[in-house]
Each structure stands twice: as structure tokens, then as C-alpha cells.
Amino acid sequence: MNNSKVQLLPSGPVDIAALAADWYGDPPVGVRANMVTSLDGQAAFDGRVGQISGATDQALLKALRIFADVVLVGAGTVRAENYGPVVLKEAYQRVREQRGAMTPPQIAVVTTTGGLPETSRLRGATPRPIIITTTRARARAADCGADVIAVGDETVDLTEAVAALKDRGMKHILCEGGPTLLDALAVDDLVDELCLTVAPKFAGLQEHGQRMRPANPLASPRGLTLAHALSHDDFLFLRYVRESGIRLRPGEELH
């Protein structure tokens, strides 16, 4: 990796495959989350990410899939962004093959209902999607033509879900959102790395972006360490990593 923690990239086109390999080629064993936010803290505009994102950010999101064994995403984001199976650009696939991975990563959808819309591009896809759902919704998930991981009775147990993915050999997990899933992963102390893009835009108060949260279950905020900060065309690309590999148990705080 580049020795400088902060770097201003030249304006104009970027070799995304090289950028990803240089700055993101050492994914954690665990969950790497990738998110974009506006200057006023919104993760979407009119329910979609595209209007607050940019070309480099969108390309980087896809390039991070090079280093993933599985792409984890919430059902709401799958619907809003019309997710399909992962298809890597030729340059990205070459980098992936050089790392010993010959096929694209699977998509794993977290859903309490266990279903995929009838029009979903993930139905019948190759490679098969994974549906992570509750034990009560297992049968419905199986009807979608997907591999099924059922963990938790009323809600999805994300700790067990991450462990189940690792047991399948999927040790590098890339979470692409949405914000609700990221919240839940953070509360369960499952985020090992956060790649956060700050877009130079104000989005205003978005109805779709507001989420009703229960009382915060954390006694105090949890910290990550800045690994690098890149700037390109006024977008800021931040990479935060877990402090010294420390993982806290639920309810435990770092002193």
C-alpha cells in the first residue's frame, strides 16, 4: 500500500483497478462496509444512491468486489438499486484471478421475510444468490432458487450470519448497505472496516433516508482508525479500520 496516509489524486479519469489494488487490496478477514454520504449526512436522494454518488465512487464500489468472497446487502437496497449478480469488468476480473479467485463473488441478501421480488434480477442468477433470513422464513427463501442461511427466529442474527458465511469459506465480506444494515452490523460490533465516500453535495432531508431507531444500545461510541484519505474531484474517500484488531463483546465498552 502507498506509504502516505493522505493523498490528493489528479483530476480526471482514474485507473480504478490500480487504485483499488494499491489502496484497498488488503481486505480484513470479516466485514468491510462501503457507504457514501452527502455533506448533510444523507445516504440517498429520492431513495437512490446514484444522485449523491459520482463516477469514481461508483467505479470504486464495483472494484472493491474484486477482493470480496461475498457481497452482503439489505433487501431494501436490493429493491431500490435493482441488484443483479456480480459481473466484473475485464480489468477487475484479471486482478481477481491474479489473487486466485476465478469466479465473481455471490450476492447475499439480508431479509426478514425471506423473499425476493418476482422481478428481481437475482432470481435464477449465476452464481446463485444467498438469502440470509430467519428460521421462520426459511421455506419462502428456498422457493427463490437461492442458497439459504437461516439464523434467528424473529430477526436475523447477524453475528451468526457472519459466522455462517465464514464457515463457507467466505472470509472477506463486503457490505454495500443500506444504512439500516450498516447500523445493525455496527451495533453488533461486526464492522471491521468502513470505506466511506463523502460527496460534495447537500441532499436535504430525505424521507427515504430517515430511519426510526430504538434507544441506542451502545454505552458510548466505538472508534475506528483512519487508514487513508484520498481526494478526487472534490469527493473524499476515507478508509477506517478496527483499532488494533480489538473486537468487543455485546454490551462491552473499551476503556
PDB file of C-alpha atoms in Angstrom:
ATOM      1  CA  MET A   1       0.000   0.000   0.000  1.00  0.00           C
ATOM      2  CA  ASN A   2       1.081   3.584  -0.608  1.00  0.00           C
ATOM      3  CA  ASN A   3       3.054   4.892   2.394  1.00  0.00           C
ATOM      4  CA  SER A   4       1.236   8.240   2.507  1.00  0.00           C
ATOM      5  CA  LYS A   5      -1.981   8.214   4.506  1.00  0.00           C
ATOM      6  CA  VAL A   6      -3.471  11.279   2.767  1.00  0.00           C
ATOM      7  CA  GLN A   7      -3.269  11.858  -0.987  1.00  0.00           C
ATOM      8  CA  LEU A   8      -4.855  14.253  -3.494  1.00  0.00           C
ATOM      9  CA  LEU A   9      -5.434  12.403  -6.756  1.00  0.00           C
ATOM     10  CA  PRO A  10      -5.099  14.279 -10.064  1.00  0.00           C
ATOM     11  CA  SER A  11      -8.387  15.439 -11.546  1.00  0.00           C
ATOM     12  CA  GLY A  12      -9.778  13.489 -14.477  1.00  0.00           C
ATOM     13  CA  PRO A  13     -10.008   9.775 -15.285  1.00  0.00           C
ATOM     14  CA  VAL A  14      -8.614   7.329 -12.735  1.00  0.00           C
ATOM     15  CA  ASP A  15      -7.244   3.807 -13.213  1.00  0.00           C
ATOM     16  CA  ILE A  16      -9.704   2.308 -10.755  1.00  0.00           C
ATOM     17  CA  ALA A  17      -8.278  -1.224 -10.877  1.00  0.00           C
ATOM     18  CA  ALA A  18      -4.831   0.094  -9.925  1.00  0.00           C
ATOM     19  CA  LEU A  19      -6.288   2.442  -7.310  1.00  0.00           C
ATOM     20  CA  ALA A  20      -8.217  -0.394  -5.712  1.00  0.00           C
ATOM     21  CA  ALA A  21      -5.232  -2.740  -5.706  1.00  0.00           C
ATOM     22  CA  ASP A  22      -2.898  -0.097  -4.227  1.00  0.00           C
ATOM     23  CA  TRP A  23      -5.199   1.271  -1.530  1.00  0.00           C
ATOM     24  CA  TYR A  24      -7.790  -1.460  -0.822  1.00  0.00           C
ATOM     25  CA  GLY A  25      -6.031  -4.716  -1.750  1.00  0.00           C
ATOM     26  CA  ASP A  26      -5.719  -5.960   1.835  1.00  0.00           C
ATOM     27  CA  PRO A  27      -9.320  -6.541   2.951  1.00  0.00           C
ATOM     28  CA  PRO A  28      -9.964  -7.590   6.540  1.00  0.00           C
ATOM     29  CA  VAL A  29     -10.993 -11.083   7.490  1.00  0.00           C
ATOM     30  CA  GLY A  30     -14.528 -10.089   8.357  1.00  0.00           C
ATOM     31  CA  VAL A  31     -16.803  -7.274   7.229  1.00  0.00           C
ATOM     32  CA  ARG A  32     -15.663  -4.387   5.046  1.00  0.00           C
ATOM     33  CA  ALA A  33     -18.529  -1.904   4.627  1.00  0.00           C
ATOM     34  CA  ASN A  34     -18.709   0.578   1.765  1.00  0.00           C
ATOM     35  CA  MET A  35     -21.020   3.596   2.002  1.00  0.00           C
ATOM     36  CA  VAL A  36     -21.475   7.075   0.528  1.00  0.00           C
ATOM     37  CA  THR A  37     -22.863  10.079   2.385  1.00  0.00           C
ATOM     38  CA  SER A  38     -23.747  13.628   1.434  1.00  0.00           C
ATOM     39  CA  LEU A  39     -22.314  16.577   3.345  1.00  0.00           C
ATOM     40  CA  ASP A  40     -25.504  16.699   5.414  1.00  0.00           C
ATOM     41  CA  GLY A  41     -25.406  13.015   6.292  1.00  0.00           C
ATOM     42  CA  GLN A  42     -27.827  11.526   3.761  1.00  0.00           C
ATOM     43  CA  ALA A  43     -27.158   8.121   2.208  1.00  0.00           C
ATOM     44  CA  ALA A  44     -29.564   8.588  -0.711  1.00  0.00           C
ATOM     45  CA  PHE A  45     -31.557  11.150  -2.662  1.00  0.00           C
ATOM     46  CA  ASP A  46     -35.162  10.280  -3.517  1.00  0.00           C
ATOM     47  CA  GLY A  47     -34.466   6.728  -2.361  1.00  0.00           C
ATOM     48  CA  ARG A  48     -31.468   6.162  -4.655  1.00  0.00           C
ATOM     49  CA  VAL A  49     -27.725   6.460  -4.091  1.00  0.00           C
ATOM     50  CA  GLY A  50     -26.808   7.494  -7.631  1.00  0.00           C
ATOM     51  CA  GLN A  51     -27.616  11.198  -7.349  1.00  0.00           C
ATOM     52  CA  ILE A  52     -25.235  11.794  -4.447  1.00  0.00           C
ATOM     53  CA  SER A  53     -22.555   9.459  -5.776  1.00  0.00           C
ATOM     54  CA  GLY A  54     -20.044  10.161  -8.572  1.00  0.00           C
ATOM     55  CA  ALA A  55     -18.332   8.263 -11.372  1.00  0.00           C
ATOM     56  CA  THR A  56     -15.191   7.441  -9.379  1.00  0.00           C
ATOM     57  CA  ASP A  57     -17.219   6.418  -6.328  1.00  0.00           C
ATOM     58  CA  GLN A  58     -19.478   4.135  -8.380  1.00  0.00           C
ATOM     59  CA  ALA A  59     -16.476   2.559 -10.106  1.00  0.00           C
ATOM     60  CA  LEU A  60     -14.683   2.051  -6.792  1.00  0.00           C
ATOM     61  CA  LEU A  61     -17.752   0.384  -5.287  1.00  0.00           C
ATOM     62  CA  LYS A  62     -17.629  -2.210  -8.055  1.00  0.00           C
ATOM     63  CA  ALA A  63     -13.836  -2.529  -7.854  1.00  0.00           C
ATOM     64  CA  LEU A  64     -13.970  -3.395  -4.145  1.00  0.00           C
ATOM     65  CA  ARG A  65     -15.823  -6.534  -5.198  1.00  0.00           C
ATOM     66  CA  ILE A  66     -12.507  -7.778  -6.596  1.00  0.00           C
ATOM     67  CA  PHE A  67     -11.362  -8.518  -3.041  1.00  0.00           C
ATOM     68  CA  ALA A  68     -14.647  -9.939  -1.689  1.00  0.00           C
ATOM     69  CA  ASP A  69     -15.726 -13.534  -1.259  1.00  0.00           C
ATOM     70  CA  VAL A  70     -19.337 -12.398  -0.885  1.00  0.00           C
ATOM     71  CA  VAL A  71     -21.278  -9.120  -1.229  1.00  0.00           C
ATOM     72  CA  LEU A  72     -23.684  -8.520   1.658  1.00  0.00           C
ATOM     73  CA  VAL A  73     -26.660  -6.223   1.056  1.00  0.00           C
ATOM     74  CA  GLY A  74     -30.014  -5.450   2.664  1.00  0.00           C
ATOM     75  CA  ALA A  75     -33.282  -6.339   0.931  1.00  0.00           C
ATOM     76  CA  GLY A  76     -34.369  -2.683   0.697  1.00  0.00           C
ATOM     77  CA  THR A  77     -31.201  -1.776  -1.186  1.00  0.00           C
ATOM     78  CA  VAL A  78     -31.613  -4.791  -3.478  1.00  0.00           C
ATOM     79  CA  ARG A  79     -35.069  -3.479  -4.441  1.00  0.00           C
ATOM     80  CA  ALA A  80     -34.132   0.208  -4.683  1.00  0.00           C
ATOM     81  CA  GLU A  81     -30.973  -0.358  -6.732  1.00  0.00           C
ATOM     82  CA  ASN A  82     -32.306  -3.329  -8.779  1.00  0.00           C
ATOM     83  CA  TYR A  83     -29.418  -5.581  -7.785  1.00  0.00           C
ATOM     84  CA  GLY A  84     -28.336  -8.389 -10.057  1.00  0.00           C
ATOM     85  CA  PRO A  85     -25.471 -10.887  -9.867  1.00  0.00           C
ATOM     86  CA  VAL A  86     -21.928  -9.512  -9.721  1.00  0.00           C
ATOM     87  CA  VAL A  87     -20.398  -9.010 -13.174  1.00  0.00           C
ATOM     88  CA  LEU A  88     -16.830  -7.717 -13.062  1.00  0.00           C
ATOM     89  CA  LYS A  89     -15.172  -5.645 -15.773  1.00  0.00           C
ATOM     90  CA  GLU A  90     -12.390  -7.476 -17.594  1.00  0.00           C
ATOM     91  CA  ALA A  91      -9.682  -5.426 -15.852  1.00  0.00           C
ATOM     92  CA  TYR A  92     -11.219  -6.172 -12.449  1.00  0.00           C
ATOM     93  CA  GLN A  93     -11.570  -9.870 -13.226  1.00  0.00           C
ATOM     94  CA  ARG A  94      -7.887 -10.063 -14.191  1.00  0.00           C
ATOM     95  CA  VAL A  95      -6.884  -8.640 -10.818  1.00  0.00           C
ATOM     96  CA  ARG A  96      -9.234 -11.095  -9.106  1.00  0.00           C
ATOM     97  CA  GLU A  97      -7.808 -14.048 -10.993  1.00  0.00           C
ATOM     98  CA  GLN A  98      -4.274 -12.967 -10.102  1.00  0.00           C
ATOM     99  CA  ARG A  99      -5.387 -13.300  -6.486  1.00  0.00           C
ATOM    100  CA  GLY A 100      -6.617 -16.857  -7.101  1.00  0.00           C
ATOM    101  CA  ALA A 101     -10.385 -16.220  -7.353  1.00  0.00           C
ATOM    102  CA  MET A 102     -11.728 -17.370 -10.712  1.00  0.00           C
ATOM    103  CA  THR A 103     -15.434 -16.586 -10.269  1.00  0.00           C
ATOM    104  CA  PRO A 104     -17.255 -13.411  -9.120  1.00  0.00           C
ATOM    105  CA  PRO A 105     -18.494 -13.226  -5.525  1.00  0.00           C
ATOM    106  CA  GLN A 106     -22.023 -14.246  -4.649  1.00  0.00           C
ATOM    107  CA  ILE A 107     -24.633 -11.731  -3.510  1.00  0.00           C
ATOM    108  CA  ALA A 108     -26.012 -12.367   0.000  1.00  0.00           C
ATOM    109  CA  VAL A 109     -29.322 -10.633   0.763  1.00  0.00           C
ATOM    110  CA  VAL A 110     -30.379  -9.970   4.359  1.00  0.00           C
ATOM    111  CA  THR A 111     -34.184 -10.115   4.655  1.00  0.00           C
ATOM    112  CA  THR A 112     -36.553 -10.939   7.497  1.00  0.00           C
ATOM    113  CA  THR A 113     -39.291 -12.016   5.057  1.00  0.00           C
ATOM    114  CA  GLY A 114     -37.095 -14.440   3.131  1.00  0.00           C
ATOM    115  CA  GLY A 115     -38.371 -13.379  -0.277  1.00  0.00           C
ATOM    116  CA  LEU A 116     -37.097 -11.744  -3.449  1.00  0.00           C
ATOM    117  CA  PRO A 117     -39.413  -9.750  -5.728  1.00  0.00           C
ATOM    118  CA  GLU A 118     -40.712 -11.734  -8.697  1.00  0.00           C
ATOM    119  CA  THR A 119     -38.937  -9.282 -10.992  1.00  0.00           C
ATOM    120  CA  SER A 120     -35.604  -9.452  -9.123  1.00  0.00           C
ATOM    121  CA  ARG A 121     -32.585  -9.984 -11.358  1.00  0.00           C
ATOM    122  CA  LEU A 122     -31.177 -12.250  -8.636  1.00  0.00           C
ATOM    123  CA  ARG A 123     -33.799 -14.931  -9.270  1.00  0.00           C
ATOM    124  CA  GLY A 124     -32.225 -17.687 -11.313  1.00  0.00           C
ATOM    125  CA  ALA A 125     -28.903 -15.864 -11.347  1.00  0.00           C
ATOM    126  CA  THR A 126     -25.458 -17.446 -11.647  1.00  0.00           C
ATOM    127  CA  PRO A 127     -23.820 -17.633  -9.211  1.00  0.00           C
ATOM    128  CA  ARG A 128     -26.874 -18.299  -7.055  1.00  0.00           C
ATOM    129  CA  PRO A 129     -27.655 -15.618  -4.517  1.00  0.00           C
ATOM    130  CA  ILE A 130     -27.621 -16.357  -0.817  1.00  0.00           C
ATOM    131  CA  ILE A 131     -30.634 -15.346   1.246  1.00  0.00           C
ATOM    132  CA  ILE A 132     -29.894 -14.685   4.912  1.00  0.00           C
ATOM    133  CA  THR A 133     -33.166 -14.775   6.796  1.00  0.00           C
ATOM    134  CA  THR A 134     -34.963 -16.044   9.887  1.00  0.00           C
ATOM    135  CA  THR A 135     -35.783 -19.657  10.619  1.00  0.00           C
ATOM    136  CA  ARG A 136     -39.488 -18.813  10.167  1.00  0.00           C
ATOM    137  CA  ALA A 137     -38.884 -17.568   6.609  1.00  0.00           C
ATOM    138  CA  ARG A 138     -36.586 -20.419   5.555  1.00  0.00           C
ATOM    139  CA  ALA A 139     -39.166 -22.119   3.292  1.00  0.00           C
ATOM    140  CA  ARG A 140     -40.018 -18.927   1.404  1.00  0.00           C
ATOM    141  CA  ALA A 141     -36.332 -18.200   0.873  1.00  0.00           C
ATOM    142  CA  ALA A 142     -35.778 -21.678  -0.565  1.00  0.00           C
ATOM    143  CA  ASP A 143     -38.529 -21.023  -3.135  1.00  0.00           C
ATOM    144  CA  CYS A 144     -36.432 -18.170  -4.599  1.00  0.00           C
ATOM    145  CA  GLY A 145     -33.836 -20.537  -6.024  1.00  0.00           C
ATOM    146  CA  ALA A 146     -31.196 -19.299  -3.599  1.00  0.00           C
ATOM    147  CA  ASP A 147     -28.831 -20.782  -1.065  1.00  0.00           C
ATOM    148  CA  VAL A 148     -30.337 -20.143   2.370  1.00  0.00           C
ATOM    149  CA  ILE A 149     -28.796 -19.231   5.706  1.00  0.00           C
ATOM    150  CA  ALA A 150     -31.474 -19.111   8.410  1.00  0.00           C
ATOM    151  CA  VAL A 151     -30.333 -17.520  11.677  1.00  0.00           C
ATOM    152  CA  GLY A 152     -32.650 -16.122  14.328  1.00  0.00           C
ATOM    153  CA  ASP A 153     -36.390 -16.640  14.891  1.00  0.00           C
ATOM    154  CA  GLU A 154     -37.947 -13.146  14.704  1.00  0.00           C
ATOM    155  CA  THR A 155     -34.999 -11.156  13.371  1.00  0.00           C
ATOM    156  CA  VAL A 156     -31.838 -12.091  11.515  1.00  0.00           C
ATOM    157  CA  ASP A 157     -28.952 -12.806  13.895  1.00  0.00           C
ATOM    158  CA  LEU A 158     -26.138 -11.017  12.080  1.00  0.00           C
ATOM    159  CA  THR A 159     -23.411 -12.423  14.331  1.00  0.00           C
ATOM    160  CA  GLU A 160     -24.466 -15.946  13.399  1.00  0.00           C
ATOM    161  CA  ALA A 161     -24.889 -14.900   9.764  1.00  0.00           C
ATOM    162  CA  VAL A 162     -21.318 -13.590   9.508  1.00  0.00           C
ATOM    163  CA  ALA A 163     -20.038 -16.747  11.223  1.00  0.00           C
ATOM    164  CA  ALA A 164     -22.010 -18.906   8.765  1.00  0.00           C
ATOM    165  CA  LEU A 165     -20.519 -17.076   5.776  1.00  0.00           C
ATOM    166  CA  LYS A 166     -17.016 -17.570   7.181  1.00  0.00           C
ATOM    167  CA  ASP A 167     -17.764 -21.264   7.731  1.00  0.00           C
ATOM    168  CA  ARG A 168     -18.493 -21.447   3.982  1.00  0.00           C
ATOM    169  CA  GLY A 169     -15.046 -20.053   3.262  1.00  0.00           C
ATOM    170  CA  MET A 170     -16.331 -16.503   2.669  1.00  0.00           C
ATOM    171  CA  LYS A 171     -13.913 -14.713   4.959  1.00  0.00           C
ATOM    172  CA  HIS A 172     -13.815 -11.388   3.086  1.00  0.00           C
ATOM    173  CA  ILE A 173     -17.335  -9.929   3.327  1.00  0.00           C
ATOM    174  CA  LEU A 174     -18.165  -6.687   1.513  1.00  0.00           C
ATOM    175  CA  CYS A 175     -21.287  -4.925   2.818  1.00  0.00           C
ATOM    176  CA  GLU A 176     -22.776  -2.451   0.323  1.00  0.00           C
ATOM    177  CA  GLY A 177     -25.596  -1.258   2.558  1.00  0.00           C
ATOM    178  CA  GLY A 178     -28.015   0.080   3.052  1.00  0.00           C
ATOM    179  CA  PRO A 179     -27.747   2.282   6.130  1.00  0.00           C
ATOM    180  CA  THR A 180     -30.132   0.131   8.173  1.00  0.00           C
ATOM    181  CA  LEU A 181     -27.974  -2.963   7.664  1.00  0.00           C
ATOM    182  CA  LEU A 182     -24.823  -0.977   8.448  1.00  0.00           C
ATOM    183  CA  ASP A 183     -26.454   0.265  11.667  1.00  0.00           C
ATOM    184  CA  ALA A 184     -27.235  -3.287  12.727  1.00  0.00           C
ATOM    185  CA  LEU A 185     -23.740  -4.540  11.912  1.00  0.00           C
ATOM    186  CA  ALA A 186     -22.201  -1.668  13.874  1.00  0.00           C
ATOM    187  CA  VAL A 187     -24.392  -2.308  16.916  1.00  0.00           C
ATOM    188  CA  ASP A 188     -23.309  -5.973  16.868  1.00  0.00           C
ATOM    189  CA  ASP A 189     -19.651  -4.860  16.536  1.00  0.00           C
ATOM    190  CA  LEU A 190     -19.247  -6.672  13.241  1.00  0.00           C
ATOM    191  CA  VAL A 191     -17.742  -3.872  11.130  1.00  0.00           C
ATOM    192  CA  ASP A 192     -14.009  -4.457  10.742  1.00  0.00           C
ATOM    193  CA  GLU A 193     -13.504  -1.740   8.138  1.00  0.00           C
ATOM    194  CA  LEU A 194     -15.534   1.153   6.724  1.00  0.00           C
ATOM    195  CA  CYS A 195     -14.835   2.651   3.298  1.00  0.00           C
ATOM    196  CA  LEU A 196     -16.768   5.918   3.385  1.00  0.00           C
ATOM    197  CA  THR A 197     -17.169   8.309   0.471  1.00  0.00           C
ATOM    198  CA  VAL A 198     -18.106  11.883   1.394  1.00  0.00           C
ATOM    199  CA  ALA A 199     -19.830  13.505  -1.581  1.00  0.00           C
ATOM    200  CA  PRO A 200     -19.533  17.289  -2.037  1.00  0.00           C
ATOM    201  CA  LYS A 201     -23.314  17.673  -2.141  1.00  0.00           C
ATOM    202  CA  PHE A 202     -26.219  18.630   0.101  1.00  0.00           C
ATOM    203  CA  ALA A 203     -29.176  16.262  -0.211  1.00  0.00           C
ATOM    204  CA  GLY A 204     -31.650  17.864   2.197  1.00  0.00           C
ATOM    205  CA  LEU A 205     -33.943  15.932   4.487  1.00  0.00           C
ATOM    206  CA  GLN A 206     -34.863  12.740   2.649  1.00  0.00           C
ATOM    207  CA  GLU A 207     -37.964  10.787   3.618  1.00  0.00           C
ATOM    208  CA  HIS A 208     -36.350   7.526   2.497  1.00  0.00           C
ATOM    209  CA  GLY A 209     -33.154   8.355   4.327  1.00  0.00           C
ATOM    210  CA  GLN A 210     -34.724   8.717   7.767  1.00  0.00           C
ATOM    211  CA  ARG A 211     -34.792   5.588   9.874  1.00  0.00           C
ATOM    212  CA  MET A 212     -36.619   5.120  13.151  1.00  0.00           C
ATOM    213  CA  ARG A 213     -34.028   3.850  15.632  1.00  0.00           C
ATOM    214  CA  PRO A 214     -34.603   2.341  19.062  1.00  0.00           C
ATOM    215  CA  ALA A 215     -32.726   3.767  22.018  1.00  0.00           C
ATOM    216  CA  ASN A 216     -29.005   3.477  21.304  1.00  0.00           C
ATOM    217  CA  PRO A 217     -27.818   0.143  22.753  1.00  0.00           C
ATOM    218  CA  LEU A 218     -24.207   1.365  22.994  1.00  0.00           C
ATOM    219  CA  ALA A 219     -22.974   2.972  26.179  1.00  0.00           C
ATOM    220  CA  SER A 220     -20.506   5.062  24.178  1.00  0.00           C
ATOM    221  CA  PRO A 221     -19.401   5.402  20.547  1.00  0.00           C
ATOM    222  CA  ARG A 222     -16.978   2.844  19.142  1.00  0.00           C
ATOM    223  CA  GLY A 223     -13.854   4.031  17.386  1.00  0.00           C
ATOM    224  CA  LEU A 224     -12.044   3.095  14.207  1.00  0.00           C
ATOM    225  CA  THR A 225      -8.640   4.242  12.961  1.00  0.00           C
ATOM    226  CA  LEU A 226      -8.130   6.207   9.733  1.00  0.00           C
ATOM    227  CA  ALA A 227      -6.050   4.101   7.325  1.00  0.00           C
ATOM    228  CA  HIS A 228      -6.125   6.595   4.468  1.00  0.00           C
ATOM    229  CA  ALA A 229      -7.899   9.589   2.951  1.00  0.00           C
ATOM    230  CA  LEU A 230      -7.982  10.148  -0.817  1.00  0.00           C
ATOM    231  CA  SER A 231      -9.462  13.155  -2.578  1.00  0.00           C
ATOM    232  CA  HIS A 232     -10.596  13.222  -6.212  1.00  0.00           C
ATOM    233  CA  ASP A 233     -12.762  15.854  -7.920  1.00  0.00           C
ATOM    234  CA  ASP A 234     -13.904  17.174  -4.508  1.00  0.00           C
ATOM    235  CA  PHE A 235     -15.044  13.725  -3.316  1.00  0.00           C
ATOM    236  CA  LEU A 236     -13.328  12.373  -0.202  1.00  0.00           C
ATOM    237  CA  PHE A 237     -12.595   8.641   0.055  1.00  0.00           C
ATOM    238  CA  LEU A 238     -11.962   7.554   3.638  1.00  0.00           C
ATOM    239  CA  ARG A 239     -10.905   4.135   4.862  1.00  0.00           C
ATOM    240  CA  TYR A 240     -11.307   3.357   8.557  1.00  0.00           C
ATOM    241  CA  VAL A 241     -10.107   0.133  10.173  1.00  0.00           C
ATOM    242  CA  ARG A 242     -10.693  -1.539  13.515  1.00  0.00           C
ATOM    243  CA  GLU A 243      -8.357  -0.331  16.256  1.00  0.00           C
ATOM    244  CA  SER A 244      -5.611  -2.906  16.835  1.00  0.00           C
ATOM    245  CA  GLY A 245      -7.920  -5.718  15.798  1.00  0.00           C
ATOM    246  CA  ILE A 246      -9.959  -5.290  19.005  1.00  0.00           C
ATOM    247  CA  ARG A 247     -13.447  -6.788  18.917  1.00  0.00           C
ATOM    248  CA  LEU A 248     -15.860  -6.068  21.733  1.00  0.00           C
ATOM    249  CA  ARG A 249     -18.491  -8.421  23.046  1.00  0.00           C
ATOM    250  CA  PRO A 250     -22.110  -7.151  23.081  1.00  0.00           C
ATOM    251  CA  GLY A 251     -22.535  -4.719  25.956  1.00  0.00           C
ATOM    252  CA  GLU A 252     -18.771  -4.335  26.492  1.00  0.00           C
ATOM    253  CA  GLU A 253     -17.046  -0.974  26.099  1.00  0.00           C
ATOM    254  CA  LEU A 254     -13.404  -0.110  25.546  1.00  0.00           C
ATOM    255  CA  HIS A 255     -11.752   1.771  28.448  1.00  0.00           C
TER     256      HIS A 255
END
